[in-house]
Amino acid sequence: MDTQRLLAVARGDQPADLVLRNLRLVDVFSGTSRPGEIAVCGTRIAGIGPDYKGKEEVDLQGRWVCPGLIDAHVHIESSLVRPREYGRAAALRGVTTVIANPHEIANVFGVEGVRYMARDGKRGPCHILLTVPSSVPATPLATSGAALGLDDLARLREDPAVVGLGEVMDYSGVIAGKEQLFREIGLFRDRVVDGHCPGLTGRGLAAYIAAGISSDHECTTAQEARSKLQCGMRLFLREGSAARNLRDLLPVLTPAVERRLSFCTDDLSPGDLLHIGSIDHMVRLAVKAGVPPMLAIRMATLNPAEHFRLEDRGRIAPGCRCDLVVVDNPLDFRPFQVYQAGRLVAQGGELTEKQDDTREVEEPERLRRSVAVDWRQVDLTVPAKGERIRVIGLVPDQLVTRHLILPVSIENGRAVADPQRDLLKLAVVERHRASGRVGLGFVKGFGLRQGALAGTVAHDHHNLVAVGADDRSMLTAARAVAEANGGLAVAVGEQVLCLLPLPIAGLMSDLGIEEVARRAAELDAAAGNLGTPLRDPFMTLSFLALEVIPDLKLTDRGLVDVQRMQLVPLFPAD
Amino acid sequence: MDTQRLLAVARGDQPADLVLRNLRLVDVFSGTSRPGEIAVCGTRIAGIGPDYKGKEEVDLQGRWVCPGLIDAHVHIESSLVRPREYGRAAALRGVTTVIANPHEIANVFGVEGVRYMARDGKRGPCHILLTVPSSVPATPLATSGAALGLDDLARLREDPAVVGLGEVMDYSGVIAGKEQLFREIGLFRDRVVDGHCPGLTGRGLAAYIAAGISSDHECTTAQEARSKLQCGMRLFLREGSAARNLRDLLPVLTPAVERRLSFCTDDLSPGDLLHIGSIDHMVRLAVKAGVPPMLAIRMATLNPAEHFRLEDRGRIAPGCRCDLVVVDNPLDFRPFQVYQAGRLVAQGGELTEKQDDTREVEEPERLRRSVAVDWRQVDLTVPAKGERIRVIGLVPDQLVTRHLILPVSIENGRAVADPQRDLLKLAVVERHRASGRVGLGFVKGFGLRQGALAGTVAHDHHNLVAVGADDRSMLTAARAVAEANGGLAVAVGEQVLCLLPLPIAGLMSDLGIEEVARRAAELDAAAGNLGTPLRDPFMTLSFLALEVIPDLKLTDRGLVDVQRMQLVPLFPAD
């Protein structure tokens, strides 16, 4: 950036590269709007009108101009596409910066995976910044493909795309005073340290915050959110494909507390990102729920920028990046144009630049060989050892589950799925080291009447997870995704009904997001045909293995009681 | 800080060192208050009640507990005492952190002076943090005792007490693109860069901000403040002894913009600090003017903490410093108790700890020899070269002056002071290098009917400044302060009526603040007896030499037209 030229344009001594005219400027500082003009020099805003001259001038015909939206926390891998593809879809939505935590690929490929995400993220029309994944692996209660040690964190910290330490998920470890975690946090003491502590309140919360954690995005109730706000946490209100918390959390919003709140999506399915939206969708939802548009926009711009100390964005001001969203009106907030770093990247719902395949970053070949399962050792049968069994109870639209204890269905001395009772079998097959280890359990609320689903996306360890009405279907689906070097599949009996290969780390497709969304929809339809009422059954499936979100989860090592952070037997002692 | 012990206390596994009970906690996050308890471990807050056990427990009988106040910008030297003494007086007022810009001593002794302030500041019950003085010297239009080069700034940047770059005063230089200033700002790009741009608006303001300046504390009108807020500046509303801007600026306050506003005092006389107050006074003023107490307190706590990225203070939360002010009620905001880093430092208007002379930091001997004037070369006479003359017009309670052109009073071919017309002579005598250089001018609004005032405090270069009704009185006062190695004096004819020595850099006394305030009051009374109606004539005098605040000022090099940033002759061309 040539500061001399920027200032010459600001002073009016040189013409701007671009002047946006006849617009209504959203002033996030005062939460008001006013007519204005914006003079752009290269990637930056040089001044705010009137009367700047530009080499190019655009008449916005009275439209509203907001700062580009910021997603405070997202796992790009959840959208099943590479960062460049994620960025294309996000930019269409007016999201010009995302703070991505490449936690999923880190659990498969460690530093190499994180570096890949940073490199590939530079290719798209959305600025992808990273937090360094903490807690990789999340806990010792599952088998990951890789670990990030302190040295790895220290090296990644120096990457220019890195803004802080990502959600410190092992909150029990932090509270208990695990020195390793203190050292991780200490490395990022002068940056930002994000948190993750679903349901945590009281003294545990005090200890977690006292350790140096500054944010949380896992609140599900207004009461929980208030407790965390009172203790000084900044909150990211989340509206993702698997966790829709915005409506429940909006009651905490007051003019005084608003600055402590940002928006995030956390995990978005490719279809939701393309067809429903991202942070733009949250702005619309908030406004629809009665939030004044100026406050909704601040939660999507200035607030996350302040949290991450990004003084160069989330606002329209001299010297800042020219990241802008132009909308017809702020009530329905449909992006008419999107500018990123001074370039018009989207207009009328279309990207202005073709995907530039000449700039293709090919992922290292190793990233395409991430699935190793020794099928000879894999056995899904569950000998019946009692009359009652632990069951993971789904909670609609939440990542948290219930820890149920239900009567077991037995056939030939084995505990089996019983679709009529909506009791399905769940298996997590270790897929990084061909250990043959399988965790087995049961789940209620998934609703399959027959067949099975399987996938290599299974937070956070990303083993191979399968759910089904019978073992044969489960094995068919599981083998299909393994043979594709990762993916998602639906099967009945010996037949694979539908398969989406995810060859990059078993997490991401190498196709465009539109194609991935189409095929993901086919998968969902196939799963729906088998009876599941879930909106996004594969995302739900992928979170059933996440042993840091209460109450009961399954890993390759077995059932985890998350509240107590320990493995528990499938058949409870009476 | 032992994090393990902090967390053990937070969890309730170990007793707190101190528990404050039966209090009303001011929650700056939500701008509300609620009953609570505060558990303290060492210097930090471990948790917020209920039911923590403490080795010591204090019943606050329902009083309100706020975060310790933060002064966003202050020049300690203006209070004429050493940092430790300033800290004692500030702590009595509930101010537990000040962001001090040691700009005055830097202009006299450079790095050595700044280091002294940091060292001495550690001794008192208020946490003194520093911004590194920028623009030393402020401009080439005055002679300073020292300069701070880029290397000096880079070294000072690493001092743990340093939070950023202090007010970049040479705003014309920034706007014009002076590379030296870009480099200064660039050194602090990932910290905070404070600004100083009185009256600046429009394109100049855009250029100044685009260069990377984030704050301003020089606004005098609501309109100016709004312009700066709209361009993304954070503002420090100022209420100091020589510039009382709070009332004029409060109209900009809205719930939405409040987060961008902090309080600062900039310059306080020792008497004002002791008897009227500091940021506590601003809270009272704001509340009296109708600002909700919770918002006033935020502007004095959370907002400056956020600006300076001090995540460990300005709030009451686990892990934060235990910096607290206890008040009977937030409407009159009189500190009942003050805690700093977990220690009770003040109660009922008295410090709890005696000044600990065993920890005395003696200033380097060189700092006590700062005045060098060759009196043989000093001549205060002004040959009359025209009928009209430029006159500095005082504006009550403001640092800005008017640039007046008035008829001259002539005696024996010389332009002279004419007390009957309230036209006094002003002299700035270079005092760092015994050059004999003297700048001469006239001032209206000072009101002396006879005699003279002189002082070695003269922002920012701190030459020897004198104002008087006749040359003889001016020379008497000026010689008296020079012989004392710095100070302030009032004289009539050959007689020194009153003298306050300021032996440390010619700026600060080595006495306690109470004694300094008493003697400063005597000086003011002596000056008042000579006819001046000014509330704080020596502080007013000291700013008449500050060539970066419009419109007309006087340095040892002559009259400065600040708008044009150039020397202008005393007698304007017709």
CSV table of N, CA and C in Angstrom, one decimal, chain B residues 468-514:
chain,number,residue,atom,x,y,z
B,468,GLY,N,4.2,40.1,31.3
B,468,GLY,CA,4.2,41.1,32.3
B,468,GLY,C,3.8,42.5,31.8
B,469,ALA,N,3.6,43.4,32.8
B,469,ALA,CA,3.2,44.7,32.5
B,469,ALA,C,4.4,45.6,32.2
B,470,ASP,N,5.6,45.2,32.6
B,470,ASP,CA,6.8,45.9,32.3
B,470,ASP,C,8.0,45.0,32.2
B,471,ASP,N,9.0,45.4,31.5
B,471,ASP,CA,10.2,44.5,31.2
B,471,ASP,C,10.9,44.2,32.5
B,472,ARG,N,11.0,45.2,33.4
B,472,ARG,CA,11.8,45.0,34.6
B,472,ARG,C,11.2,43.8,35.5
B,473,SER,N,9.9,43.9,35.7
B,473,SER,CA,9.3,42.8,36.4
B,473,SER,C,9.4,41.5,35.7
B,474,MET,N,9.3,41.5,34.4
B,474,MET,CA,9.5,40.2,33.7
B,474,MET,C,10.9,39.6,33.9
B,475,LEU,N,11.9,40.5,33.8
B,475,LEU,CA,13.2,40.0,34.0
B,475,LEU,C,13.5,39.5,35.4
B,476,THR,N,12.9,40.2,36.4
B,476,THR,CA,13.0,39.7,37.8
B,476,THR,C,12.4,38.3,38.0
B,477,ALA,N,11.2,38.1,37.5
B,477,ALA,CA,10.6,36.8,37.6
B,477,ALA,C,11.3,35.8,36.8
B,478,ALA,N,11.8,36.1,35.6
B,478,ALA,CA,12.5,35.1,34.8
B,478,ALA,C,13.8,34.7,35.4
B,479,ARG,N,14.5,35.7,35.9
B,479,ARG,CA,15.8,35.3,36.6
B,479,ARG,C,15.6,34.5,37.8
B,480,ALA,N,14.5,34.7,38.5
B,480,ALA,CA,14.3,34.0,39.8
B,480,ALA,C,14.1,32.5,39.5
B,481,VAL,N,13.3,32.2,38.4
B,481,VAL,CA,13.0,30.8,38.1
B,481,VAL,C,14.3,30.2,37.5
B,482,ALA,N,15.1,30.9,36.8
B,482,ALA,CA,16.3,30.4,36.3
B,482,ALA,C,17.3,30.0,37.4
B,483,GLU,N,17.4,30.9,38.4
B,483,GLU,CA,18.3,30.7,39.5
B,483,GLU,C,17.9,29.4,40.4
B,484,ALA,N,16.6,29.2,40.4
B,484,ALA,CA,16.0,28.0,41.1
B,484,ALA,C,16.2,26.7,40.3
B,485,ASN,N,16.8,26.8,39.1
B,485,ASN,CA,16.9,25.6,38.2
B,485,ASN,C,15.6,25.2,37.7
B,486,GLY,N,14.7,26.2,37.6
B,486,GLY,CA,13.4,25.9,37.1
B,486,GLY,C,12.4,26.3,38.2
B,487,GLY,N,11.2,26.7,37.7
B,487,GLY,CA,10.1,27.0,38.7
B,487,GLY,C,9.1,28.0,38.1
B,488,LEU,N,8.3,28.5,39.0
B,488,LEU,CA,7.3,29.5,38.6
B,488,LEU,C,7.5,30.7,39.6
B,489,ALA,N,7.3,31.9,39.1
B,489,ALA,CA,7.5,33.0,40.0
B,489,ALA,C,6.6,34.2,39.6
B,490,VAL,N,6.3,35.0,40.6
B,490,VAL,CA,5.6,36.3,40.5
B,490,VAL,C,6.5,37.4,41.0
B,491,ALA,N,6.6,38.4,40.2
B,491,ALA,CA,7.5,39.5,40.6
B,491,ALA,C,6.9,40.9,40.3
B,492,VAL,N,7.2,41.9,41.1
B,492,VAL,CA,6.9,43.3,40.7
B,492,VAL,C,8.2,44.1,40.9
B,493,GLY,N,8.6,44.7,39.8
B,493,GLY,CA,9.8,45.5,39.8
B,493,GLY,C,11.0,44.6,40.1
B,494,GLU,N,11.8,44.9,41.2
B,494,GLU,CA,12.9,44.1,41.5
B,494,GLU,C,12.6,43.0,42.5
B,495,GLN,N,11.3,43.0,42.9
B,495,GLN,CA,10.9,42.1,44.1
B,495,GLN,C,10.2,40.8,43.6
B,496,VAL,N,10.8,39.7,44.0
B,496,VAL,CA,10.1,38.4,43.8
B,496,VAL,C,9.1,38.2,44.9
B,497,LEU,N,7.8,38.2,44.5
B,497,LEU,CA,6.7,38.0,45.5
B,497,LEU,C,6.5,36.6,45.9
B,498,CYS,N,6.8,35.7,45.0
B,498,CYS,CA,6.4,34.3,45.3
B,498,CYS,C,7.2,33.4,44.3
B,499,LEU,N,7.7,32.3,44.7
B,499,LEU,CA,8.5,31.4,43.9
B,499,LEU,C,8.2,30.0,44.3
B,500,LEU,N,7.9,29.1,43.2
B,500,LEU,CA,7.8,27.7,43.4
B,500,LEU,C,8.9,27.0,42.6
B,501,PRO,N,10.0,26.5,43.3
B,501,PRO,CA,11.0,25.9,42.5
B,501,PRO,C,10.5,24.6,41.9
B,502,LEU,N,10.9,24.3,40.7
B,502,LEU,CA,10.6,23.0,40.0
B,502,LEU,C,11.9,22.4,39.5
B,503,PRO,N,12.7,21.9,40.4
B,503,PRO,CA,14.1,21.5,40.0
B,503,PRO,C,14.2,20.3,39.1
B,504,ILE,N,13.1,19.5,39.0
B,504,ILE,CA,13.3,18.3,38.1
B,504,ILE,C,12.9,18.7,36.7
B,505,ALA,N,13.9,18.8,35.9
B,505,ALA,CA,13.7,19.2,34.5
B,505,ALA,C,13.1,20.6,34.3
B,506,GLY,N,13.0,21.3,35.4
B,506,GLY,CA,12.3,22.6,35.3
B,506,GLY,C,10.8,22.5,35.2
B,507,LEU,N,10.4,21.3,35.5
B,507,LEU,CA,8.9,21.0,35.3
B,507,LEU,C,8.2,20.5,36.6
B,508,MET,N,9.0,19.8,37.4
B,508,MET,CA,8.4,19.1,38.5
B,508,MET,C,9.1,19.5,39.8
B,509,SER,N,8.3,19.6,40.9
B,509,SER,CA,8.8,19.8,42.2
B,509,SER,C,9.3,18.4,42.8
B,510,ASP,N,10.1,18.5,43.8
B,510,ASP,CA,10.4,17.3,44.5
B,510,ASP,C,9.7,17.2,45.9
B,511,LEU,N,8.7,18.1,46.0
B,511,LEU,CA,7.9,18.1,47.2
B,511,LEU,C,6.6,17.2,47.0
B,512,GLY,N,5.9,17.0,48.1
B,512,GLY,CA,4.6,16.3,48.1
B,512,GLY,C,3.6,17.2,47.4
B,513,ILE,N,2.6,16.5,46.8
B,513,ILE,CA,1.6,17.3,46.0
B,513,ILE,C,0.8,18.3,46.9
B,514,GLU,N,0.6,18.0,48.1
B,514,GLU,CA,-0.2,18.9,49.0
B,514,GLU,C,0.6,20.2,49.1
